[in-house]
């Protein structure tokens, strides 16, 4: 197997290189800075944006190798290249070309929907594709993002016109910035929880201008709140009247709003949906697809049915709840 699942995560066989290792390692590629993908490795390969956000979350890192997209470099006898993954700002796929010419791509979390705040994903041409499968079930087909943002805008404007405060639940890295950017572009005012605001300021620093006020206990007139999911911000207890909505790919499931403690759920995701994952697997040209995370078995089966040589390797390690990262497997769906 070109990659193997070890206790600490995925590892490129026969090399020192880990892929999004979950615990401290000597050398790991970090695809993006969601908390379930980062650790204080001795040496980190990532984009400059990912390293900046990682250091915001973990403090200064000992040895980091910032790598621009599409700039191949040598790592021992491997050729290594990072490519955009379209998931959050700075998110990357990695292509490792072994001395025998075999090309392995690990996608990390990947999204193909156009984003205002993340670099558009490249198609990962390779021989072995290690593909994330968060939404790897046929029932996950997301509507176009533009349409979802239209619905969010209408929902927010309706609430404001009735004197009700609209509160959106979105992860503090990625979805939070995307919805802030989209709603600002539509003339709305946003006030965000400090965790979301502070990452937004990093986005500005990294070249994606964000217009958002930091929540300090009070809203101004006409403002929409953007907060982390699950309504865990005590400050919101004093906000009346309010209506809440969560932005998540799981919105396609009937239980989503209730489990996130929201009144309504909108299907906005920074992950590829099932048709996009299938297309990615086929267009990559890979002779072998290894599915990881989420509905890995289901996606591998769907690919096999269409004649793609695919198999799943599944994580058994405990991952954190999707409060600050994102949902990774069925066993971690929010309750
Ligand atoms: Zn992620």
mmCIF file of C-alpha atoms and ligand atoms in Angstrom:
data_model
loop_
_atom_site.group_PDB
_atom_site.id
_atom_site.type_symbol
_atom_site.label_atom_id
_atom_site.label_comp_id
_atom_site.label_asym_id
_atom_site.label_seq_id
_atom_site.Cartn_x
_atom_site.Cartn_y
_atom_site.Cartn_z
ATOM 1 C CA UNK A 1 0.000 0.000 0.000
ATOM 2 C CA UNK A 2 1.537 3.365 -0.966
ATOM 3 C CA UNK A 3 0.140 4.929 2.213
ATOM 4 C CA UNK A 4 -0.594 3.247 5.512
ATOM 5 C CA UNK A 5 -2.723 4.062 8.499
ATOM 6 C CA UNK A 6 -0.703 4.046 11.683
ATOM 7 C CA UNK A 7 -1.683 4.976 15.207
ATOM 8 C CA UNK A 8 -0.761 8.607 14.650
ATOM 9 C CA UNK A 9 -2.523 8.926 11.286
ATOM 10 C CA UNK A 10 -1.664 8.485 7.612
ATOM 11 C CA UNK A 11 1.907 7.846 6.593
ATOM 12 C CA UNK A 12 3.589 7.592 3.189
ATOM 13 C CA UNK A 13 5.037 4.058 3.185
ATOM 14 C CA UNK A 14 8.812 3.778 3.161
ATOM 15 C CA UNK A 15 9.366 7.516 3.784
ATOM 16 C CA UNK A 16 9.615 9.751 6.860
ATOM 17 C CA UNK A 17 6.540 11.702 5.766
ATOM 18 C CA UNK A 18 3.235 11.817 7.658
ATOM 19 C CA UNK A 19 0.040 13.283 6.219
ATOM 20 C CA UNK A 20 -1.962 15.383 8.684
ATOM 21 C CA UNK A 21 -0.541 13.345 11.565
ATOM 22 C CA UNK A 22 -2.771 13.627 14.589
ATOM 23 C CA UNK A 23 -0.003 13.581 17.143
ATOM 24 C CA UNK A 24 3.437 15.131 17.217
ATOM 25 C CA UNK A 25 5.662 13.610 14.535
ATOM 26 C CA UNK A 26 9.119 14.251 13.149
ATOM 27 C CA UNK A 27 7.845 15.418 9.769
ATOM 28 C CA UNK A 28 4.284 15.981 8.650
ATOM 29 C CA UNK A 29 2.466 17.643 5.805
ATOM 30 C CA UNK A 30 -0.427 19.684 7.190
ATOM 31 C CA UNK A 31 -3.168 20.163 4.613
ATOM 32 C CA UNK A 32 -4.998 22.971 6.454
ATOM 33 C CA UNK A 33 -5.366 24.454 9.903
ATOM 34 C CA UNK A 34 -8.622 22.888 11.132
ATOM 35 C CA UNK A 35 -7.933 21.652 14.645
ATOM 36 C CA UNK A 36 -8.373 17.985 13.760
ATOM 37 C CA UNK A 37 -5.529 18.236 11.236
ATOM 38 C CA UNK A 38 -2.843 20.026 13.234
ATOM 39 C CA UNK A 39 -0.267 19.109 15.851
ATOM 40 C CA UNK A 40 3.059 20.521 17.034
ATOM 41 C CA UNK A 41 5.293 18.476 14.735
ATOM 42 C CA UNK A 42 9.054 18.804 14.817
ATOM 43 C CA UNK A 43 8.966 19.784 11.144
ATOM 44 C CA UNK A 44 5.894 20.918 9.215
ATOM 45 C CA UNK A 45 5.341 21.182 5.477
ATOM 46 C CA UNK A 46 2.386 23.464 4.674
ATOM 47 C CA UNK A 47 1.454 26.623 2.833
ATOM 48 C CA UNK A 48 2.437 29.931 4.460
ATOM 49 C CA UNK A 49 -1.261 30.672 5.154
ATOM 50 C CA UNK A 50 -1.766 27.339 6.919
ATOM 51 C CA UNK A 51 1.384 27.866 8.981
ATOM 52 C CA UNK A 52 0.203 31.352 9.990
ATOM 53 C CA UNK A 53 -3.189 30.058 11.140
ATOM 54 C CA UNK A 54 -1.582 27.032 12.842
ATOM 55 C CA UNK A 55 0.684 29.322 14.848
ATOM 56 C CA UNK A 56 -2.333 31.440 15.820
ATOM 57 C CA UNK A 57 -3.840 28.266 17.255
ATOM 58 C CA UNK A 58 -0.810 26.387 18.615
ATOM 59 C CA UNK A 59 1.829 29.067 19.252
ATOM 60 C CA UNK A 60 5.151 29.270 17.451
ATOM 61 C CA UNK A 61 6.213 26.110 15.632
ATOM 62 C CA UNK A 62 9.794 24.835 15.930
ATOM 63 C CA UNK A 63 10.615 24.142 12.272
ATOM 64 C CA UNK A 64 8.341 24.996 9.422
ATOM 65 C CA UNK A 65 8.711 24.763 5.700
ATOM 66 C CA UNK A 66 6.342 27.153 3.931
ATOM 67 C CA UNK A 67 5.681 25.897 0.414
ATOM 68 C CA UNK A 68 3.873 27.834 -2.349
ATOM 69 C CA UNK A 69 1.397 26.013 -4.585
ATOM 70 C CA UNK A 70 2.775 24.428 -7.768
ATOM 71 C CA UNK A 71 6.414 24.820 -6.714
ATOM 72 C CA UNK A 72 7.892 21.276 -6.695
ATOM 73 C CA UNK A 73 10.797 20.567 -4.360
ATOM 74 C CA UNK A 74 12.965 17.630 -3.341
ATOM 75 C CA UNK A 75 12.539 15.815 -0.059
ATOM 76 C CA UNK A 76 15.237 13.142 0.020
ATOM 77 C CA UNK A 77 14.539 11.076 -3.090
ATOM 78 C CA UNK A 78 10.909 12.235 -3.270
ATOM 79 C CA UNK A 79 9.589 15.034 -5.467
ATOM 80 C CA UNK A 80 6.928 16.948 -3.577
ATOM 81 C CA UNK A 81 4.409 19.533 -4.751
ATOM 82 C CA UNK A 82 1.499 21.294 -3.043
ATOM 83 C CA UNK A 83 -1.691 22.194 -4.907
ATOM 84 C CA UNK A 84 -4.756 24.156 -3.773
ATOM 85 C CA UNK A 85 -7.575 22.126 -2.174
ATOM 86 C CA UNK A 86 -10.374 24.745 -2.211
ATOM 87 C CA UNK A 87 -11.397 23.938 1.380
ATOM 88 C CA UNK A 88 -10.247 26.946 3.452
ATOM 89 C CA UNK A 89 -7.649 29.661 2.870
ATOM 90 C CA UNK A 90 -4.246 28.026 2.382
ATOM 91 C CA UNK A 91 -5.616 24.480 2.196
ATOM 92 C CA UNK A 92 -3.462 22.178 0.095
ATOM 93 C CA UNK A 93 -3.224 18.762 -1.462
ATOM 94 C CA UNK A 94 0.188 17.146 -1.633
ATOM 95 C CA UNK A 95 1.612 15.166 -4.547
ATOM 96 C CA UNK A 96 4.537 12.900 -3.694
ATOM 97 C CA UNK A 97 6.413 11.411 -6.631
ATOM 98 C CA UNK A 98 8.578 8.473 -5.606
ATOM 99 C CA UNK A 99 11.938 7.652 -7.189
ATOM 100 C CA UNK A 100 10.158 4.990 -9.311
ATOM 101 C CA UNK A 101 7.924 7.713 -10.789
ATOM 102 C CA UNK A 102 4.757 6.641 -8.943
ATOM 103 C CA UNK A 103 2.682 9.714 -8.053
ATOM 104 C CA UNK A 104 0.606 9.737 -4.856
ATOM 105 C CA UNK A 105 -1.814 12.565 -4.085
ATOM 106 C CA UNK A 106 -3.353 13.096 -0.659
ATOM 107 C CA UNK A 107 -6.218 15.566 -1.042
ATOM 108 C CA UNK A 108 -6.700 16.507 2.602
ATOM 109 C CA UNK A 109 -10.148 18.078 2.886
ATOM 110 C CA UNK A 110 -11.130 19.204 -0.577
ATOM 111 C CA UNK A 111 -13.862 21.414 -2.029
ATOM 112 C CA UNK A 112 -14.657 22.207 -5.649
ATOM 113 C CA UNK A 113 -17.406 24.821 -5.217
ATOM 114 C CA UNK A 114 -16.188 28.318 -6.100
ATOM 115 C CA UNK A 115 -15.178 30.141 -2.926
ATOM 116 C CA UNK A 116 -14.655 33.832 -2.205
ATOM 117 C CA UNK A 117 -12.076 33.033 0.465
ATOM 118 C CA UNK A 118 -10.209 29.861 -0.588
ATOM 119 C CA UNK A 119 -7.999 29.211 -3.602
ATOM 120 C CA UNK A 120 -9.755 27.102 -6.314
ATOM 121 C CA UNK A 121 -8.861 23.403 -6.071
ATOM 122 C CA UNK A 122 -6.635 21.737 -8.672
ATOM 123 C CA UNK A 123 -7.560 18.394 -10.168
ATOM 124 C CA UNK A 124 -5.118 15.964 -8.503
ATOM 125 C CA UNK A 125 -3.573 14.039 -11.405
ATOM 126 C CA UNK A 126 -1.784 10.986 -10.037
ATOM 127 C CA UNK A 127 -1.423 7.186 -9.914
ATOM 128 C CA UNK A 128 -2.661 6.697 -6.346
ATOM 129 C CA UNK A 129 -5.295 9.078 -5.010
ATOM 130 C CA UNK A 130 -5.927 9.316 -1.273
ATOM 131 C CA UNK A 131 -9.315 10.986 -1.217
ATOM 132 C CA UNK A 132 -11.290 12.400 1.701
ATOM 133 C CA UNK A 133 -14.822 10.996 1.905
ATOM 134 C CA UNK A 134 -16.651 13.166 4.440
ATOM 135 C CA UNK A 135 -19.757 13.319 2.234
ATOM 136 C CA UNK A 136 -19.067 10.128 0.263
ATOM 137 C CA UNK A 137 -22.697 8.950 0.109
ATOM 138 C CA UNK A 138 -24.963 9.420 -2.936
ATOM 139 C CA UNK A 139 -27.535 11.374 -0.941
ATOM 140 C CA UNK A 140 -25.075 14.234 -0.380
ATOM 141 C CA UNK A 141 -25.595 16.586 -3.314
ATOM 142 C CA UNK A 142 -25.276 20.213 -2.374
ATOM 143 C CA UNK A 143 -27.181 22.991 -4.110
ATOM 144 C CA UNK A 144 -25.006 25.701 -5.713
ATOM 145 C CA UNK A 145 -23.429 27.908 -3.047
ATOM 146 C CA UNK A 146 -24.831 31.057 -4.670
ATOM 147 C CA UNK A 147 -28.356 29.753 -4.155
ATOM 148 C CA UNK A 148 -27.681 28.877 -0.514
ATOM 149 C CA UNK A 149 -26.207 32.324 0.153
ATOM 150 C CA UNK A 150 -29.341 33.847 -1.442
ATOM 151 C CA UNK A 151 -31.460 31.898 1.029
ATOM 152 C CA UNK A 152 -29.276 32.900 3.986
ATOM 153 C CA UNK A 153 -29.510 36.542 2.923
ATOM 154 C CA UNK A 154 -33.301 36.400 2.637
ATOM 155 C CA UNK A 155 -33.572 34.668 6.009
ATOM 156 C CA UNK A 156 -31.354 37.304 7.659
ATOM 157 C CA UNK A 157 -33.119 40.268 6.076
ATOM 158 C CA UNK A 158 -36.517 38.896 7.046
ATOM 159 C CA UNK A 159 -35.402 38.526 10.670
ATOM 160 C CA UNK A 160 -33.871 42.012 10.798
ATOM 161 C CA UNK A 161 -37.031 43.565 9.338
ATOM 162 C CA UNK A 162 -39.024 42.024 12.209
ATOM 163 C CA UNK A 163 -36.574 43.250 14.839
ATOM 164 C CA UNK A 164 -35.168 39.741 15.401
ATOM 165 C CA UNK A 165 -31.398 39.183 15.594
ATOM 166 C CA UNK A 166 -30.175 36.597 13.039
ATOM 167 C CA UNK A 167 -27.346 34.445 14.383
ATOM 168 C CA UNK A 168 -25.425 32.154 12.034
ATOM 169 C CA UNK A 169 -23.442 29.227 13.365
ATOM 170 C CA UNK A 170 -20.322 28.548 11.323
ATOM 171 C CA UNK A 171 -16.877 27.119 12.092
ATOM 172 C CA UNK A 172 -14.319 29.659 13.158
ATOM 173 C CA UNK A 173 -11.985 28.832 10.269
ATOM 174 C CA UNK A 174 -13.333 28.689 6.735
ATOM 175 C CA UNK A 175 -17.112 28.721 6.744
ATOM 176 C CA UNK A 176 -17.196 31.707 9.098
ATOM 177 C CA UNK A 177 -15.022 33.805 6.773
ATOM 178 C CA UNK A 178 -16.825 32.641 3.645
ATOM 179 C CA UNK A 179 -20.263 33.698 4.912
ATOM 180 C CA UNK A 180 -18.925 36.983 6.308
ATOM 181 C CA UNK A 181 -17.359 37.753 2.941
ATOM 182 C CA UNK A 182 -20.477 36.768 0.994
ATOM 183 C CA UNK A 183 -22.928 38.700 3.181
ATOM 184 C CA UNK A 184 -20.726 41.795 3.308
ATOM 185 C CA UNK A 185 -20.654 41.742 -0.508
ATOM 186 C CA UNK A 186 -24.461 41.826 -0.377
ATOM 187 C CA UNK A 187 -24.473 44.949 1.790
ATOM 188 C CA UNK A 188 -25.057 43.333 5.186
ATOM 189 C CA UNK A 189 -23.269 44.183 8.440
ATOM 190 C CA UNK A 190 -21.612 41.388 10.402
ATOM 191 C CA UNK A 191 -20.499 41.079 14.005
ATOM 192 C CA UNK A 192 -18.609 37.891 14.851
ATOM 193 C CA UNK A 193 -17.592 35.968 17.935
ATOM 194 C CA UNK A 194 -13.944 36.800 18.824
ATOM 195 C CA UNK A 195 -12.681 33.376 17.655
ATOM 196 C CA UNK A 196 -14.164 33.949 14.195
ATOM 197 C CA UNK A 197 -13.230 37.619 14.123
ATOM 198 C CA UNK A 198 -9.593 36.899 14.978
ATOM 199 C CA UNK A 199 -9.207 34.294 12.220
ATOM 200 C CA UNK A 200 -10.907 36.770 9.867
ATOM 201 C CA UNK A 201 -8.213 39.329 10.675
ATOM 202 C CA UNK A 202 -5.612 36.708 9.697
ATOM 203 C CA UNK A 203 -7.437 36.300 6.387
ATOM 204 C CA UNK A 204 -7.173 40.064 5.849
ATOM 205 C CA UNK A 205 -3.474 39.892 6.689
ATOM 206 C CA UNK A 206 -3.108 37.037 4.180
ATOM 207 C CA UNK A 207 -4.705 39.042 1.378
ATOM 208 C CA UNK A 208 -8.438 38.242 1.660
ATOM 209 C CA UNK A 209 -10.002 41.471 3.006
ATOM 210 C CA UNK A 210 -12.654 40.842 5.662
ATOM 211 C CA UNK A 211 -15.161 43.380 6.966
ATOM 212 C CA UNK A 212 -16.453 42.324 10.343
ATOM 213 C CA UNK A 213 -16.806 43.773 13.835
ATOM 214 C CA UNK A 214 -15.646 41.852 16.919
ATOM 215 C CA UNK A 215 -18.487 40.951 19.281
ATOM 216 C CA UNK A 216 -17.929 42.574 22.657
ATOM 217 C CA UNK A 217 -21.278 41.822 24.274
ATOM 218 C CA UNK A 218 -23.654 44.009 22.244
ATOM 219 C CA UNK A 219 -24.897 44.103 18.676
ATOM 220 C CA UNK A 220 -25.358 47.284 16.674
ATOM 221 C CA UNK A 221 -28.519 47.845 14.712
ATOM 222 C CA UNK A 222 -28.809 45.775 11.551
ATOM 223 C CA UNK A 223 -25.955 43.409 12.411
ATOM 224 C CA UNK A 224 -25.957 39.673 11.769
ATOM 225 C CA UNK A 225 -24.081 37.569 14.327
ATOM 226 C CA UNK A 226 -21.678 34.854 13.190
ATOM 227 C CA UNK A 227 -20.795 32.454 16.016
ATOM 228 C CA UNK A 228 -19.283 28.983 16.429
ATOM 229 C CA UNK A 229 -21.890 26.170 16.353
ATOM 230 C CA UNK A 230 -23.827 24.622 19.208
ATOM 231 C CA UNK A 231 -24.838 27.907 20.832
ATOM 232 C CA UNK A 232 -22.090 27.575 23.394
ATOM 233 C CA UNK A 233 -21.447 31.309 23.591
ATOM 234 C CA UNK A 234 -22.876 32.449 26.945
ATOM 235 C CA UNK A 235 -23.092 35.990 25.530
ATOM 236 C CA UNK A 236 -25.897 34.888 23.221
ATOM 237 C CA UNK A 237 -28.104 34.000 26.198
ATOM 238 C CA UNK A 238 -28.845 37.698 26.633
ATOM 239 C CA UNK A 239 -29.673 38.316 22.986
ATOM 240 C CA UNK A 240 -33.464 38.518 22.541
ATOM 241 C CA UNK A 241 -35.306 38.053 20.304
ATOM 242 C CA UNK A 242 -33.051 36.012 18.045
ATOM 243 C CA UNK A 243 -33.248 33.304 15.403
ATOM 244 C CA UNK A 244 -30.419 30.895 14.671
ATOM 245 C CA UNK A 245 -29.206 29.005 11.618
ATOM 246 C CA UNK A 246 -26.312 26.603 11.126
ATOM 247 C CA UNK A 247 -24.270 26.357 7.917
ATOM 248 C CA UNK A 248 -23.262 22.763 7.325
ATOM 249 C CA UNK A 249 -23.257 20.068 4.684
ATOM 250 C CA UNK A 250 -25.136 17.940 7.219
ATOM 251 C CA UNK A 251 -28.115 20.264 6.659
ATOM 252 C CA UNK A 252 -29.226 17.681 4.093
ATOM 253 C CA UNK A 253 -29.986 15.392 7.029
ATOM 254 C CA UNK A 254 -33.298 16.015 8.813
ATOM 255 C CA UNK A 255 -31.665 16.072 12.246
ATOM 256 C CA UNK A 256 -29.066 18.758 11.489
ATOM 257 C CA UNK A 257 -30.685 21.916 12.880
ATOM 258 C CA UNK A 258 -31.774 20.251 16.107
ATOM 259 C CA UNK A 259 -28.402 18.658 16.781
ATOM 260 C CA UNK A 260 -26.604 21.941 16.254
ATOM 261 C CA UNK A 261 -29.112 23.721 18.515
ATOM 262 C CA UNK A 262 -30.287 25.949 15.643
ATOM 263 C CA UNK A 263 -33.733 26.872 14.325
ATOM 264 C CA UNK A 264 -32.803 26.082 10.735
ATOM 265 C CA UNK A 265 -29.895 24.560 8.780
ATOM 266 C CA UNK A 266 -28.538 25.698 5.405
ATOM 267 C CA UNK A 267 -26.565 23.224 3.262
ATOM 268 C CA UNK A 268 -23.315 25.123 2.835
ATOM 269 C CA UNK A 269 -20.128 23.086 2.987
ATOM 270 C CA UNK A 270 -16.456 23.564 2.278
ATOM 271 C CA UNK A 271 -16.189 19.853 1.403
ATOM 272 C CA UNK A 272 -16.862 18.236 -1.967
ATOM 273 C CA UNK A 273 -20.249 16.531 -2.245
ATOM 274 C CA UNK A 274 -20.699 12.987 -3.554
ATOM 275 C CA UNK A 275 -20.840 13.811 -7.298
ATOM 276 C CA UNK A 276 -17.757 16.045 -6.956
ATOM 277 C CA UNK A 277 -15.830 13.297 -5.125
ATOM 278 C CA UNK A 278 -16.738 10.755 -7.824
ATOM 279 C CA UNK A 279 -15.696 13.176 -10.568
ATOM 280 C CA UNK A 280 -12.424 13.943 -8.780
ATOM 281 C CA UNK A 281 -11.587 10.237 -8.451
ATOM 282 C CA UNK A 282 -12.219 9.646 -12.150
ATOM 283 C CA UNK A 283 -10.632 12.788 -13.561
ATOM 284 C CA UNK A 284 -7.486 12.346 -11.473
ATOM 285 C CA UNK A 285 -6.608 9.419 -13.747
ATOM 286 C CA UNK A 286 -5.605 7.405 -10.659
ATOM 287 C CA UNK A 287 -5.256 3.660 -11.111
ATOM 288 C CA UNK A 288 -5.953 3.215 -7.422
ATOM 289 C CA UNK A 289 -8.157 5.306 -5.098
ATOM 290 C CA UNK A 290 -7.854 5.053 -1.331
ATOM 291 C CA UNK A 291 -10.747 6.657 0.515
ATOM 292 C CA UNK A 292 -10.260 8.048 4.021
ATOM 293 C CA UNK A 293 -12.434 9.755 6.658
ATOM 294 C CA UNK A 294 -16.218 9.874 6.834
ATOM 295 C CA UNK A 295 -18.123 7.626 4.433
ATOM 296 C CA UNK A 296 -14.942 6.010 3.121
ATOM 297 C CA UNK A 297 -16.381 2.504 2.666
ATOM 298 C CA UNK A 298 -19.481 3.789 0.896
ATOM 299 C CA UNK A 299 -17.463 5.970 -1.467
ATOM 300 C CA UNK A 300 -15.053 3.120 -2.270
ATOM 301 C CA UNK A 301 -18.027 0.853 -3.063
ATOM 302 C CA UNK A 302 -19.609 3.483 -5.316
ATOM 303 C CA UNK A 303 -16.310 3.877 -7.182
ATOM 304 C CA UNK A 304 -15.882 0.105 -7.549
ATOM 305 C CA UNK A 305 -19.355 -0.090 -9.118
ATOM 306 C CA UNK A 306 -18.151 2.324 -11.763
ATOM 307 C CA UNK A 307 -15.025 0.307 -12.471
ATOM 308 C CA UNK A 308 -12.548 2.319 -10.390
ATOM 309 C CA UNK A 309 -10.109 0.287 -8.286
ATOM 310 C CA UNK A 310 -10.904 1.711 -4.867
ATOM 311 C CA UNK A 311 -10.591 0.711 -1.231
ATOM 312 C CA UNK A 312 -11.202 2.391 2.072
ATOM 313 C CA UNK A 313 -8.934 2.785 5.013
ATOM 314 C CA UNK A 314 -10.724 4.048 8.060
ATOM 315 C CA UNK A 315 -9.588 5.861 11.124
ATOM 316 C CA UNK A 316 -10.304 4.257 14.436
ATOM 317 C CA UNK A 317 -8.682 6.915 16.585
ATOM 318 C CA UNK A 318 -10.934 9.211 18.569
ATOM 319 C CA UNK A 319 -11.291 12.575 16.899
ATOM 320 C CA UNK A 320 -12.652 15.667 18.463
ATOM 321 C CA UNK A 321 -16.206 16.891 18.109
ATOM 322 C CA UNK A 322 -16.744 19.291 15.247
ATOM 323 C CA UNK A 323 -16.899 22.384 17.445
ATOM 324 C CA UNK A 324 -13.836 24.069 16.055
ATOM 325 C CA UNK A 325 -12.749 21.742 13.279
ATOM 326 C CA UNK A 326 -15.090 19.851 11.062
ATOM 327 C CA UNK A 327 -16.978 16.594 11.102
ATOM 328 C CA UNK A 328 -14.823 13.664 10.071
ATOM 329 C CA UNK A 329 -16.692 10.431 10.477
ATOM 330 C CA UNK A 330 -20.088 9.005 11.201
ATOM 331 C CA UNK A 331 -19.116 8.198 14.754
ATOM 332 C CA UNK A 332 -18.407 11.858 15.412
ATOM 333 C CA UNK A 333 -21.631 13.328 14.163
ATOM 334 C CA UNK A 334 -22.740 15.946 16.650
ATOM 335 C CA UNK A 335 -25.345 14.756 19.114
HETATM 336 ZN ZN1 LIG B 1 -11.189 20.776 7.270
#
